[in-house]
Each structure stands twice: as structure tokens, then as C-alpha cells.
Amino acid sequence: MARRTGKFDEASLEFQKRILHSSGIGDETYIPKAIMAQENCATMKEGRAEASTVMFGALDELFEKTRIRPKDVGVLVVNCSIFNPTPSLSAMIINHYKMRGNILSYNLGGMAMDLARDMLQANPNSYAVVVSTEMVGYNWYSGKDRSMLIPNCFFRMGCSAILMSNRRRDYTRSKYRLEHIVRTHKGADDRSFRCIYQEEDEEKHKGLKVSKDLVEIGGEALKANITTLGPLVLPFSEQLLFFATLVWGYLFGRGGHPYIPDYKLAFEHFCVHAASKTVLDELQRNLELSDENVEASRMTLHRFGNTSSSSIWYELAYLEAKEKVRRGDRVWQLSFGSGFKCNSVVWKAMRRVKKPARNPWLDCLDRYPFQA
């Protein structure tokens, strides 16, 4: 299909084919139809069409499942890095659902969960909706620069919509309680700032350039993030071992490997951003996670591809569809973004989560976990 569009030469097609074969992504992921047309797909019209498809689809399901009316929502936060039209994506949602006039709405290019939390802390007895998505077609690259062809191979359509509440009456029916949010931003470092960079190539084709140092830079951001998160979630024994290792290295030199705390003692479930097979392999190795710990991430990558900021919610949906989440379980969502930033969100299950009637995995659940 890509060949028929006439947008790529043979060398670019062959390069993308090699990447796809080793990507960990299956054959059932989603892309906008406009991508496979001969015309330019990176238009405002196609961007709005894709945004409407994924955002309204996710929100329709959210309102149906929670029985919350759109007019009941007091805070709306939408995050999308690449596509930011005027009127904004949040304005599109407000217009479509005819939300109330005094709604607190925010349109972000990055991670949104902590803003929603802060707004709920400042506005008692409120509902907040967080919509996380990315527009694939608007940044589809049709040039020859290999570092800019890589995102074509990984990013796919997807969206999540999450309802948060600070109303006392919702305590008994809530699935999770937000425990911690830890954000780390490495944007002050030039190498981190430019490791994922939107620009034009020499022939003026727009796209995302991915640095070959991405995995290393991501590792540095992760290290900074978990250094802050660790004392909040780890048992005291693990904190003590970690601290002792740091002191020993400071006093006697950096011999051997630093002690990596066992985060399996802090969490029952892991939702690690499904960026690529290489990134997941590196995260699994560095955090010493088992295959079961990263199952949700690998299956999400295979079935849905990299859906950007919504990936960690497809992973949580996988755990729920498999009925793995029980009362008291702790869930660690770990995500990354351009800038470069790393975000950790920790949830505690308020009850056993039964298989939902609506879930993106229900039509294929019997085929997973997939054995590569």
C-alpha cells in the first residue's frame, strides 16, 4: 500500500520494511485511511477528522460506562503533542458534547494527569476528564531521511479518556485511587531536548527526527524519575540497600554496578509505555522485570502499536480484560515523551476489577498473550 502511494523510493520502503519486521508490532494496528492516498495527508482537514474519530469514540464509551453526562464535567484536559489546531482539541470536544460554559478546559502538548489532579484539589466536588491522544496522519513523513522514517513504523491511531472524581459519593464505585505522580523533565540538556524533534528535511518534508541516542537518554530520564519515586513506594529495606550502595560508591569509588531496587516489591502491575521492542527490552533489563511484568506492554505494542500517551491506558485495559487487577493491587504507569520527559503515575485498586463489557481487547483476548 505504501508503494502504491508513490510517496517513497525503494530504499525508504525497504528500510521501513526491515524496521517493521523487528518492531514487535502486529498486523492489526490502526492508521488513518488518508495516509495511503497519493495526496498530502498532513492537512488540517485530515487531522481534525482523525481527532474526531478517536476522541469522540473514546469519550462516547466513557460517558456510557460511567453514566456521567458531559455537562457534569467541570475540568477537561486534552494532551496531544503534534496536532494543535485552532479552535483547540478541547474546544472540539466542548462543541461536540455541548459542555457547560464554565468548564475549566486545557489543551496540552505533554503529560496531563498531574494538571487534572491539581485542578481537582483546587475544585472540590468535581469531575475531571483527561483525553490523551496523538494524530498519526498529520505528521506522517514521506521523505528519505531514515531517522525521520522511524516514527512511521511505530506510531498508530489510538486514544484514551479517563474520568477522575473527588466527589465523596464516588468513593465506593471508583476503580482506582491516585497515589503518586512523579514528573521528570530533562529539557535543560540540549541532547535530551533534541532527541525527538519535529522539523523539515532537506526537501522540506515535515516529520519527527529520532536521535540514535534515544534509548540512552530515556535511561537517564528514567533513572532520575525512579530516584524520586523510590522513597515514596519502596519498602524501607530496599530504600536502605539503595542508599547504602550510593554511600559506598561515594566513599570508595564506583566499583561494580549500582544496586537496582526491586520494584516488584512495590507494585503488582506494570504499565510501561509501549514505545518499541528495543525500548521495552531495555526497560525490562534495567528494572529487572519478569516477562509477566511487561506482558501488558508487549501485547499492547503488538496489537495497537505505539499510540503515544494513550499506550499505558491500553495496557491497563489489557490487565482489566484479563481480570488480573484485585483489590489493593498497586499499578505503576511509566511513560516517556519528547522534551525529554519521564512520568510515573501510581494507582491503588479500590476493588477487584471484573472483565468490563466494553474494552478494546475483548474481540481478540483469546489470542493473547501472543508468543513471538
Coordinates of N, CA and C in Angstrom, one line a residue, residues 36 116 155 205 216 231 267 288 302 312:
M36 N -2.6 6.4 3.1 CA -2.4 5.5 1.9 C -2.9 6.1 0.7
A116 N -4.7 17.6 35.9 CA -6.1 17.2 36.3 C -6.1 17.0 37.8
F155 N 4.3 4.6 15.2 CA 3.1 5.3 15.8 C 1.8 4.9 15.0
H205 N 10.1 18.1 3.6 CA 9.1 17.2 4.1 C 9.1 17.3 5.7
E216 N 19.5 5.7 25.4 CA 20.4 6.2 26.4 C 19.8 7.4 27.2
P231 N 11.7 6.4 47.1 CA 11.4 6.6 48.6 C 9.9 6.7 48.9
F267 N 5.0 -2.9 43.5 CA 3.9 -2.9 42.6 C 3.5 -4.3 42.2
E288 N 14.9 -5.0 35.9 CA 14.9 -6.4 36.3 C 13.5 -7.0 36.5
H302 N 2.1 -5.0 20.2 CA 1.8 -5.9 19.1 C 0.4 -5.6 18.5
I312 N -0.3 3.6 27.8 CA -0.3 3.0 29.1 C -1.8 2.7 29.6

